[in-house]
XYZ file of C-alpha atoms in Angstrom:
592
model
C 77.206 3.050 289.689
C 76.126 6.514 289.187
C 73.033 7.629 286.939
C 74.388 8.507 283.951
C 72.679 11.377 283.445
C 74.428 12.979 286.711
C 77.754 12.028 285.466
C 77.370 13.754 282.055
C 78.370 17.569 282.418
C 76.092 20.063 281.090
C 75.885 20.756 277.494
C 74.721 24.610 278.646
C 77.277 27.432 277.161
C 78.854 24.361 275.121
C 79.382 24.628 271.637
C 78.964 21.471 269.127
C 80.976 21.583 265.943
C 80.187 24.260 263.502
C 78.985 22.773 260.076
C 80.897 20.841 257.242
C 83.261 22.489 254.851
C 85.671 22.318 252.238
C 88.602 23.649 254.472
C 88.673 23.110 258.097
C 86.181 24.586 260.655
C 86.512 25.291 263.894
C 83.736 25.630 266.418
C 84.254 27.649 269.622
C 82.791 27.920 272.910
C 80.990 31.034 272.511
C 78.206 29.158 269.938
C 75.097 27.480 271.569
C 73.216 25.498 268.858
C 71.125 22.926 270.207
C 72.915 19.494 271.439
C 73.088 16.956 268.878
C 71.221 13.514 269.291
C 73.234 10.449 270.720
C 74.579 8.036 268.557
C 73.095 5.568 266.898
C 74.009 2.183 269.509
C 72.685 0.027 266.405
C 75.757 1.313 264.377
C 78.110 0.598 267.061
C 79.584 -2.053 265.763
C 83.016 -2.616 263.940
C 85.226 -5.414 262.725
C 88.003 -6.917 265.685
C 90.740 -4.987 262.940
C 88.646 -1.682 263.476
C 88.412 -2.345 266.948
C 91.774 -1.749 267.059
C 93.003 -5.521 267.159
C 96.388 -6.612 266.456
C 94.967 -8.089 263.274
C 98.083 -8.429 260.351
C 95.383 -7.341 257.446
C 97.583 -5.466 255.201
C 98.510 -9.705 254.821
C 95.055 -10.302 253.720
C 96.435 -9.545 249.786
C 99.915 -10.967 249.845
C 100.380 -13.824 247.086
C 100.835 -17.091 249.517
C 101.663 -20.377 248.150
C 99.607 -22.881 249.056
C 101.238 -25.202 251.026
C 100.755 -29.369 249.852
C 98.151 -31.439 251.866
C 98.472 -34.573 253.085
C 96.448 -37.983 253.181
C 93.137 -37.135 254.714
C 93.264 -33.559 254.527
C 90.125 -31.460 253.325
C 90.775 -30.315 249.853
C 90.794 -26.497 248.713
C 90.612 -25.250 245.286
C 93.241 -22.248 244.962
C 90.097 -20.075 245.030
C 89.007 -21.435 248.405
C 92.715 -21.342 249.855
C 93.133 -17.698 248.732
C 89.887 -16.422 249.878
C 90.454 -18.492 253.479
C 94.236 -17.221 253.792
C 92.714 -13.346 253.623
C 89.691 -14.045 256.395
C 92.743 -15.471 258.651
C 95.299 -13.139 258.198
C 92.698 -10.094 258.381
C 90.152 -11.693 261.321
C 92.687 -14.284 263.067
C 96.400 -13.857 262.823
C 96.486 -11.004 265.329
C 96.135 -13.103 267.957
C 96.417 -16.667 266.772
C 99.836 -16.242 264.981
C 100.643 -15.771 261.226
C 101.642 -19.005 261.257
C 99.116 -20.260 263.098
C 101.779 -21.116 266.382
C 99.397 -18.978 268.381
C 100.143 -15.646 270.006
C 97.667 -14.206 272.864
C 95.310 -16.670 271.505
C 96.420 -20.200 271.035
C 98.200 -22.264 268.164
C 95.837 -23.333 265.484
C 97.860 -26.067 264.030
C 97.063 -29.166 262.444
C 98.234 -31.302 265.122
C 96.036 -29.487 267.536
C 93.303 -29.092 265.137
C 92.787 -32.384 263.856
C 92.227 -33.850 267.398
C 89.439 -31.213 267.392
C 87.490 -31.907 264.365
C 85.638 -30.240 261.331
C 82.374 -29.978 263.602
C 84.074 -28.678 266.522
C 86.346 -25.565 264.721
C 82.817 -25.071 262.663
C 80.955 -24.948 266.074
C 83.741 -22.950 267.988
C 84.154 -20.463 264.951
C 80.009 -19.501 265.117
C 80.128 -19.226 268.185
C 82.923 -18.025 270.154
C 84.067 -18.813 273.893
C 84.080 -16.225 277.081
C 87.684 -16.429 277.017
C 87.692 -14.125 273.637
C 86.765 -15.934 270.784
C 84.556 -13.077 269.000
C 81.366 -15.001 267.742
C 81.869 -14.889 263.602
C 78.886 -16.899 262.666
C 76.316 -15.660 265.360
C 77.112 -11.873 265.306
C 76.475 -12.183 261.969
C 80.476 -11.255 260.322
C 80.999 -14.771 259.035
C 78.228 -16.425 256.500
C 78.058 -20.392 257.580
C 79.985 -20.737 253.799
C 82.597 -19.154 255.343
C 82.679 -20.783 258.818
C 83.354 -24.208 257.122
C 85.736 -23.085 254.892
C 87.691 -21.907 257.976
C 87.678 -25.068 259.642
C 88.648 -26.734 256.391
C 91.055 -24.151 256.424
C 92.036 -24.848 259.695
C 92.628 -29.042 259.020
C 95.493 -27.895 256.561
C 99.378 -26.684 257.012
C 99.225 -23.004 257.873
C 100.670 -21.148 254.728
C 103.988 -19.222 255.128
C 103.917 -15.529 254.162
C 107.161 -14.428 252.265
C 110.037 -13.202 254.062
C 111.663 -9.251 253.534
C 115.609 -9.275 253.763
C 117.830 -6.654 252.813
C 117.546 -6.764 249.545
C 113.691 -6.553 249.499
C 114.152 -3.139 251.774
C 117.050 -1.919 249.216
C 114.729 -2.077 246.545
C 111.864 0.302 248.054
C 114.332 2.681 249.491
C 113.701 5.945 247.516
C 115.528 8.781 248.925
C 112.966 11.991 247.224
C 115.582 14.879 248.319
C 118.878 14.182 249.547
C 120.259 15.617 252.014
C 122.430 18.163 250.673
C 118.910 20.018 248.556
C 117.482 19.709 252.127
C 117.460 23.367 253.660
C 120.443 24.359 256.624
C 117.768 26.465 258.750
C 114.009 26.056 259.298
C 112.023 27.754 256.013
C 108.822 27.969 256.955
C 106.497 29.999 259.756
C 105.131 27.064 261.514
C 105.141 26.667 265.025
C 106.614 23.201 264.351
C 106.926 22.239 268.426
C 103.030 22.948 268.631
C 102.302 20.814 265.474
C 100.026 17.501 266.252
C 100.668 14.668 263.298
C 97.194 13.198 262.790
C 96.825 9.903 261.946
C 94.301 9.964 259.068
C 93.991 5.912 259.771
C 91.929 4.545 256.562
C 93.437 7.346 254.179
C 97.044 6.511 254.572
C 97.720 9.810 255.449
C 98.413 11.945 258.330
C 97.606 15.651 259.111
C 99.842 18.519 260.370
C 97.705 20.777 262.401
C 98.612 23.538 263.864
C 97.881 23.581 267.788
C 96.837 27.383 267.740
C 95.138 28.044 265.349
C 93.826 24.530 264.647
C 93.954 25.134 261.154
C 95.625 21.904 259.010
C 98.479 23.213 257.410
C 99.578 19.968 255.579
C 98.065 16.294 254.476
C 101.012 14.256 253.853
C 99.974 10.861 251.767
C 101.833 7.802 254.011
C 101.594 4.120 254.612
C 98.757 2.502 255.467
C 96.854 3.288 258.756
C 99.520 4.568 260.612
C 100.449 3.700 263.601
C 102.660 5.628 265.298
C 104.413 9.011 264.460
C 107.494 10.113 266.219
C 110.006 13.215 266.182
C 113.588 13.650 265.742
C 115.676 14.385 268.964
C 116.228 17.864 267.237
C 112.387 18.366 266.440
C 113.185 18.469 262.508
C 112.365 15.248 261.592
C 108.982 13.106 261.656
C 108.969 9.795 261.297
C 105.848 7.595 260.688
C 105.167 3.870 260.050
C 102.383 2.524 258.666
C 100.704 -1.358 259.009
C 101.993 -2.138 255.644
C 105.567 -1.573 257.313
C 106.038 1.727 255.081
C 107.967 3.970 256.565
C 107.826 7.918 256.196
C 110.521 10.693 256.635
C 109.075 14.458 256.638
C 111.201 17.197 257.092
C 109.429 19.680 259.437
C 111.623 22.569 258.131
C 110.815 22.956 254.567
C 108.238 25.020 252.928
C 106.084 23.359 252.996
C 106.912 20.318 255.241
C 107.343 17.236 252.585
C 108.700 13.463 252.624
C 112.141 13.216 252.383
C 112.704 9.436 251.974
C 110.639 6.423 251.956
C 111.025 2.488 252.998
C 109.374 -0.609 253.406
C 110.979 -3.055 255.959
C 108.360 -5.973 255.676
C 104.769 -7.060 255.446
C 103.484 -5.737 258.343
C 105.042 -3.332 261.153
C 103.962 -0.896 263.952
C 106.695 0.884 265.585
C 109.642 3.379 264.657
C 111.629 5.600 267.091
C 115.048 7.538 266.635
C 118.059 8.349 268.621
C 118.194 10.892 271.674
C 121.457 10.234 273.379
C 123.458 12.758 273.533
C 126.173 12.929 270.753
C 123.537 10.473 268.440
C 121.131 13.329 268.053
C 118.911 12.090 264.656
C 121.824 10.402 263.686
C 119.600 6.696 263.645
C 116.292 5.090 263.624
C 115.002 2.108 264.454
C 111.595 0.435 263.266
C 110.034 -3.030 264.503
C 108.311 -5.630 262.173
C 105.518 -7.696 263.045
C 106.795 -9.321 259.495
C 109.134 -10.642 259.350
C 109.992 -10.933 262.631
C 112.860 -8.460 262.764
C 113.663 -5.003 263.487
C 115.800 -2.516 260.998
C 118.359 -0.053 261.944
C 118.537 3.178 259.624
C 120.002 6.050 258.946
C 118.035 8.670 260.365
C 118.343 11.338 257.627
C 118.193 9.052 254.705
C 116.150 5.643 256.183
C 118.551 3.438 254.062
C 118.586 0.248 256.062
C 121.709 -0.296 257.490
C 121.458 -3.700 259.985
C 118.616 -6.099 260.362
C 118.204 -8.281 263.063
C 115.820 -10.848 263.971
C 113.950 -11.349 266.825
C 112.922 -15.567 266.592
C 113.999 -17.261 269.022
C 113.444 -18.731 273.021
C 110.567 -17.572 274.855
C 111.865 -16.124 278.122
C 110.058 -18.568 280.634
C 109.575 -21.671 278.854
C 112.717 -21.375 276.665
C 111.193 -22.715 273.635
C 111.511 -21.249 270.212
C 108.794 -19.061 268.851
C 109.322 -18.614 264.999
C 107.328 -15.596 264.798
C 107.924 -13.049 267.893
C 106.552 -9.221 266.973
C 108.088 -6.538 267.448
C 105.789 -3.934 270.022
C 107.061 -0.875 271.281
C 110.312 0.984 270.712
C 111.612 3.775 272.985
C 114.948 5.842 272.465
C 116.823 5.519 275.816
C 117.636 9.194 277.497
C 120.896 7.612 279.172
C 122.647 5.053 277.021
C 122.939 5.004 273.345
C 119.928 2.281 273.148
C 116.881 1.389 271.610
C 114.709 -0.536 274.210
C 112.836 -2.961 271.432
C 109.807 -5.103 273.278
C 109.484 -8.062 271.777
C 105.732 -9.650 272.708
C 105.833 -13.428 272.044
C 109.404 -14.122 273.498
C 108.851 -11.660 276.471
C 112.701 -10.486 276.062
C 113.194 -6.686 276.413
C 115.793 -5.844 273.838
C 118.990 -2.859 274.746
C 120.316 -2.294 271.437
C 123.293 -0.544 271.613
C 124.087 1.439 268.392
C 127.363 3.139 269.001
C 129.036 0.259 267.063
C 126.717 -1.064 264.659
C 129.309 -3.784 263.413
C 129.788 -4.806 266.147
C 126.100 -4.316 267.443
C 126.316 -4.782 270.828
C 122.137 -6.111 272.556
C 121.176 -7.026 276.036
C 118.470 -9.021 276.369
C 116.311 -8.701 279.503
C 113.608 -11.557 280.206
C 110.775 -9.848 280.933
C 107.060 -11.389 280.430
C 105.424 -12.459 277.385
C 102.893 -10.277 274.844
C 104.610 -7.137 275.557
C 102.749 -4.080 274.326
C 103.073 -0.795 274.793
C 104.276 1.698 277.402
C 106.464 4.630 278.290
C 109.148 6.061 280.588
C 108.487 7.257 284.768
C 108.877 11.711 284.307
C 112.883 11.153 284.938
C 113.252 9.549 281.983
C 114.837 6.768 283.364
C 112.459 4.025 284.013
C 110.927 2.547 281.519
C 107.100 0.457 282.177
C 105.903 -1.734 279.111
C 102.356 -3.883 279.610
C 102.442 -7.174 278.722
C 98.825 -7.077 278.462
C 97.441 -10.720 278.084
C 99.713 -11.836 281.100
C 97.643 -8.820 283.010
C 101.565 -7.261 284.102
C 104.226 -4.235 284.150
C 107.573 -4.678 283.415
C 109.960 -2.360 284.653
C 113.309 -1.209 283.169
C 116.303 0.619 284.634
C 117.096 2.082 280.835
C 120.450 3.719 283.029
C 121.858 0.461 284.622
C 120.382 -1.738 282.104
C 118.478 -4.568 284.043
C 114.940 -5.095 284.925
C 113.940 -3.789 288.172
C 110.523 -5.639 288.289
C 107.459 -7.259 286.841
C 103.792 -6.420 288.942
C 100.532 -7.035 288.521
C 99.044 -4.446 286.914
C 95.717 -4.950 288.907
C 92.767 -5.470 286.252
C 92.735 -7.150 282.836
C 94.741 -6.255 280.190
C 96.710 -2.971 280.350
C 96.826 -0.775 277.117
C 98.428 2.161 278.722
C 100.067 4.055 275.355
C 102.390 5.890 276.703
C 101.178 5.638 280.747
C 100.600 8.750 282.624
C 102.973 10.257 284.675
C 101.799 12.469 287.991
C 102.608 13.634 291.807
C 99.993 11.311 293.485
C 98.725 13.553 296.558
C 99.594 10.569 298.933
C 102.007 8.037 297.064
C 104.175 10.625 295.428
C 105.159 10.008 291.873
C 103.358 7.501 290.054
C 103.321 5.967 286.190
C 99.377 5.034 285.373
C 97.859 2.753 282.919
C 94.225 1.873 282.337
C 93.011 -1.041 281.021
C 91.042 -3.031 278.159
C 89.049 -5.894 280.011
C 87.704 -3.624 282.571
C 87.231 -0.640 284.536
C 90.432 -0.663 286.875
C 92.836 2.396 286.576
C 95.853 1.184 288.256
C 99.182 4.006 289.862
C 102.341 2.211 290.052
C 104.877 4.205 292.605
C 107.342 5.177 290.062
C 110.031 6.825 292.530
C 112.354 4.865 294.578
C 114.890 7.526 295.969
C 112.440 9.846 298.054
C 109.335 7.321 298.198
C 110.872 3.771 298.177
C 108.352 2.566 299.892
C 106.033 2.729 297.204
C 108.180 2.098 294.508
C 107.597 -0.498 292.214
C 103.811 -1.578 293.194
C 100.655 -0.882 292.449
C 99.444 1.856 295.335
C 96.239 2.116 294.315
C 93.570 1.390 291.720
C 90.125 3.269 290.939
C 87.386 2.898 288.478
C 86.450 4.670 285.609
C 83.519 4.721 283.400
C 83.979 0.428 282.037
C 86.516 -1.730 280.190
C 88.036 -0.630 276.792
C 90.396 1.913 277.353
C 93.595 2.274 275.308
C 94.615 5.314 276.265
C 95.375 7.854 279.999
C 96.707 11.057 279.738
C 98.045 14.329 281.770
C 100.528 16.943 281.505
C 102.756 17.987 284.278
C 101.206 21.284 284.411
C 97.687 19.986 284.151
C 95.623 18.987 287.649
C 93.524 16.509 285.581
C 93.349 12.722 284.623
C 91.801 11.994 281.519
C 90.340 8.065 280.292
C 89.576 7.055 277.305
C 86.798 3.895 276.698
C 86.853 4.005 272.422
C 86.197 -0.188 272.745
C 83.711 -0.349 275.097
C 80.445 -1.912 273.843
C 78.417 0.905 275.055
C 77.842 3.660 272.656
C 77.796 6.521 275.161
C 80.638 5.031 277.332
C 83.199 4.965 274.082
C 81.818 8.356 273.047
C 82.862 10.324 275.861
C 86.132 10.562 278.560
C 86.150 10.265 282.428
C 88.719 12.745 283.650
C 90.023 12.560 287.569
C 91.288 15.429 289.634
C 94.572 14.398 290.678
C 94.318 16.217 293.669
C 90.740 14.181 294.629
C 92.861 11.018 294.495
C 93.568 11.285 297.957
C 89.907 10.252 298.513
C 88.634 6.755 299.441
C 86.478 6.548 296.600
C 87.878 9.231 294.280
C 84.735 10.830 291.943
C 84.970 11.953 287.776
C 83.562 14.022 285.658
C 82.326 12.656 282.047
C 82.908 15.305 278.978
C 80.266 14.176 276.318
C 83.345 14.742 273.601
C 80.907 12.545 271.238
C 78.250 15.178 271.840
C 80.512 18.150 271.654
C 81.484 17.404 268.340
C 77.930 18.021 267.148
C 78.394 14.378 265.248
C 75.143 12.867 265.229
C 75.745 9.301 262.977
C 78.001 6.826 263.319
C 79.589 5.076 266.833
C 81.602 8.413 267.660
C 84.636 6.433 269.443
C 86.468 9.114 271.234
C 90.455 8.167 271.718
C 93.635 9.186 272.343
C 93.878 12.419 274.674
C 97.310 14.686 273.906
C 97.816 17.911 275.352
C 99.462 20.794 273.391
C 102.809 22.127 274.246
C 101.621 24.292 277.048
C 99.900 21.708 278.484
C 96.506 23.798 278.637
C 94.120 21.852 276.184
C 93.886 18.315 275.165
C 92.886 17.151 271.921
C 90.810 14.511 271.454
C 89.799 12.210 268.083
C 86.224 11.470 267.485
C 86.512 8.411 265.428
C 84.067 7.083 262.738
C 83.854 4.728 260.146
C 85.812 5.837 256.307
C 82.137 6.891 255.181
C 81.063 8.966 257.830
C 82.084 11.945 259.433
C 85.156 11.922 262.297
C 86.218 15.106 263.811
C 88.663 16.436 266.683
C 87.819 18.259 269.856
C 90.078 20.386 272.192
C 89.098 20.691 275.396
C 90.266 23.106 277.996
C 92.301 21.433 280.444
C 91.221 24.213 283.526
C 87.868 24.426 282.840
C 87.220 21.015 281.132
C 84.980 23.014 278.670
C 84.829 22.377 275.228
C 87.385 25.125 273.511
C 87.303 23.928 269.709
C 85.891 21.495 267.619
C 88.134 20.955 264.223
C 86.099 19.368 261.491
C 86.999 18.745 258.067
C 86.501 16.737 254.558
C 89.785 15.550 254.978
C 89.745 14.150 258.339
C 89.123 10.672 257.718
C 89.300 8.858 260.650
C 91.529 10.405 262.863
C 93.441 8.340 265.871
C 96.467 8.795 267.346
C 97.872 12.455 267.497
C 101.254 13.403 268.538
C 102.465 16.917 269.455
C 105.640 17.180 268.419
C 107.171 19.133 272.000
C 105.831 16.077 273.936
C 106.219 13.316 271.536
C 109.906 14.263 271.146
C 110.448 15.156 274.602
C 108.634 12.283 276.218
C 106.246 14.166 278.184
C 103.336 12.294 279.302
């Protein structure tokens, strides 16, 4: 491994963020105040939800009856039960089920758990396991109070979180201007193709800021910690769900940009997408529950809620029913009128058809289980989701409907976003993902007309700074790679990005460059995750979130994507930690 020191590019000529204000402020290249000092490593530390965990915590304060016990069982108060059913749906249900059936981690009922034991669970829960288990009661998160009362917990019938029909979504439908106040022509001046929605992620909010003159034109109150935002076919409509499965409509051409409608299709949700086919332009939209286990067709003007369909049912290998399968990623389909819905515990890739919504017409495509997130190839046409805990790409032919192949991805759990798309200087075109468990950056041959030979396998794999990425980005006019590490457990590894030359990647042992984006944001406290690069529409700067805790400050830095100097830093009282950003051009467009 190289000395750190000599893979940190010079702070010389580079600007950190100019100071604090009321309204944004933007530092630029030409200031050279002195480098800020590295982050505190003692205050890099954050809860598994924070690390960006699956973790259902908006279920943490849902009224749950407490389900009867039987002969033997360890006895709760309703105090006790309500306090233990928030630690597990915030800390454990991510990945051990919301009904306990298990998920990427495994079932926690009581006919498992009773052949375990009170000491056992108490011992397990302090203290974790290599295979994942974080380590509540030794890290210090769980008091030893609490640790028992989990494996009390634990001993007793999971409770069952209430389920959200149509007639729960009817009655949180507010349409706030209908469509006929709603302007014919775009009002405003905005550049609205260069806009980037910020997710503000503990404000419930998200941030339209302009990408030239990095000035935030708009903060739009939303669901809870949003998770994705996504664009109309015809650019005029954003979409956004939150983790309390509130959904978002803002219409891009008013003056000033406002929510149009609003709905809630559950408990707890993370994806929403709209139609692109031709002839279907913003005519629908889709969004995917974790719960229920469902997914909700809407009208994509209006969001009323228009067909709900559940996803429980056989897991694709096994063929045994899973009663609580979440819904992952959603992409529109650029050659069929179809919603590809990724469904993570089953393993089934879902083609909704919605040119007949009576008689809704879905193929399902067995795939592999925990399926994730991904994107499409740069045709358009070939879709690669990760299912990350099975350590695997699936591949979809989105024009001929069938799956085309499942590979290895080559390291330990993908989290690709949307995957990288690029002209490998030897392999030809190639989709990339990086990973979570560990350093590997993995190029799947994406291109089986004029490379077949390299189609559909991984071609070659390189290392980046460590484990703990979530995110790889490029343009198709940019010459660069970038990699994120926002979970890795060392401070100045999650505070910066390791960015390839595409062209080097011919090389045996291809070299990177680090960009201290933690430093250049002149953000001295806090753990300084850096995450989620997205270029602007011209594809010559990528934007980058510095991500801190609610009380401290968070900020964004664009980099230039020739000179991989720092170009702006965007800081502002109202940034509270910033994630994801989309630009609308791309994020509508599909260009990644």
């Amino acid at each position: 491994m190289k000395n750190r020191a000599s893979r940190l590019v010079s702070l010389s000529g580079i600007a950190a963020a100019a100071l604090l204000g009321c309204g944004p402020t933007i530092g630029l290249a030409q200031q050279q105040p002195a480098p800020p000092k590295p982050a505190d490593i003692q205050q890099h530390k954050t809860t598994p939800g924070g690390q960006y965990q699956p973790s259902l915590d908006v279920l943490g304060g849902k009224p749950v009856e407490q389900p009867g016990t039987k002969p033997g069982d360890p006895q709760l108060t309703k105090a006790e039960f309500d306090k233990a059913n928030r630690i597990y749906f915030e800390r454990c249900a991510g990945c051990h089920g919301v009904l306990r059936k298990g998920a990427t981690g495994k079932a926690l009922t009581p006919d498992l758990t009773k052949k375990l034991g009170f000491d056992y669970l108490r011992d397990f829960i302090t203290y974790g396991s290599p295979g994942g288990m974080p380590n509540w009661g030794t890290s210090g998160e769980f008091q030893q109070a609490d640790i028992e009362l989990m494996a009390r917990y634990l001993l007793n019938e999971p409770a069952q979180p209430p389920e959200f029909g149509m007639k729960e979504m009817k009655e949180t439908w507010k349409v706030l201007i209908p469509v006929a106040q709603r302007p014919t022509r775009k009002m405003n001046k905005l550049d609205i193709d260069n806009l980037f929605a910020v997710t503000l992620r503990d404000s419930g909010e998200i941030a339209l800021i302009d990408g030239t003159s990095k000035k935030i034109e708009l903060i739009l109150k939303t669901g809870y910690a949003v998770h994705i935002s996504r664009v109309s076919a015809s650019g005029r409509y954003l979409y956004t769900v939150g983790r309390d499965s509130k959904l978002n409509l803002v219409d891009l051409w008013m003056d000033p940009p406002q929510s149009v409608a609003e709905l809630k299709v559950g408990t707890e949700a993370r994806s929403v997408e709209t139609s692109k086919f031709k002839g279907f332009e913003d005519k629908y939209a889709i969004v995917g529950a974790y719960w229920p286990p469902q997914f909700v067709l809407m009208d994509g003007a209006t969001l009323e809620p228009l067909k709900v369909v559940s996803t429980r049912g056989m897991t694709y290998d096994t063929q045994e029913y899973h009663p609580e399968p979440r819904v992952a990623a959603i992409v529109a389909s650029h050659h069929n009128p179809e919603f590809v819905v990724n469904v993570k515990e089953t393993g089934q890739i879902l083609l909704v058809n919605y040119r007949d919504l009576n008689n809704l017409k879905v193929t399902s495509i067995g795939a592999e289980r925990f399926l994730h997130d991904g994107g499409f190839d740069r045709s358009g046409r070939y879709f690669f989701v990760a299912a990350n805990a099975r350590h695997k790409i699936a591949i979809v032919d989105t024009k001929e409907d069938k799956l085309v192949r499942v590979v290895e991805s080559g390291g330990q759990t993908p989290h690709p976003g949307r995957g990288a798309n690029f002209v490998h200087p030897k392999y030809g075109p190639v989709w990339a993902t990086s990973h979570l468990g560990d350093e590997t950056i993995s190029f799947i041959g994406s291109d089986p007309e004029k490379n077949k030979q390299n189609a559909w396998k991984v071609v070659q794999k390189v290392n980046g700074q460590g484990g703990g990425s979530l995110f790889i980005k490029t343009h198709p006019k940019s010459e660069n790679l970038y990699v994120d590490t926002p979970l890795n457990t060392d401070a100045e590894i999650s505070s910066s990005v390791a960015v390839f030359k595409i062209k080097d990647l011919a090389k045996e042992k291809p070299e990177y460059k680090v960009l201290p984006i933690g430093q250049w944001s002149g953000i001295s406290e806090g753990a300084r995750r850096v995450v989620q690069g997205e270029f602007n529409k011209d594809g010559n700067e990528v934007w980058f979130s510095v991500w801190n805790n609610k009380a401290q400050e968070s900020a964004i830095v664009v980099v230039d994507d020739k000179t991989l100097q720092l170009k702006a830093v965007i800081k502002d009282k109202r940034l509270v930690t910033p994630t994801g950003k989309f630009n609308v051009f791309n994020t509508r467009n599909d260009v990644y």
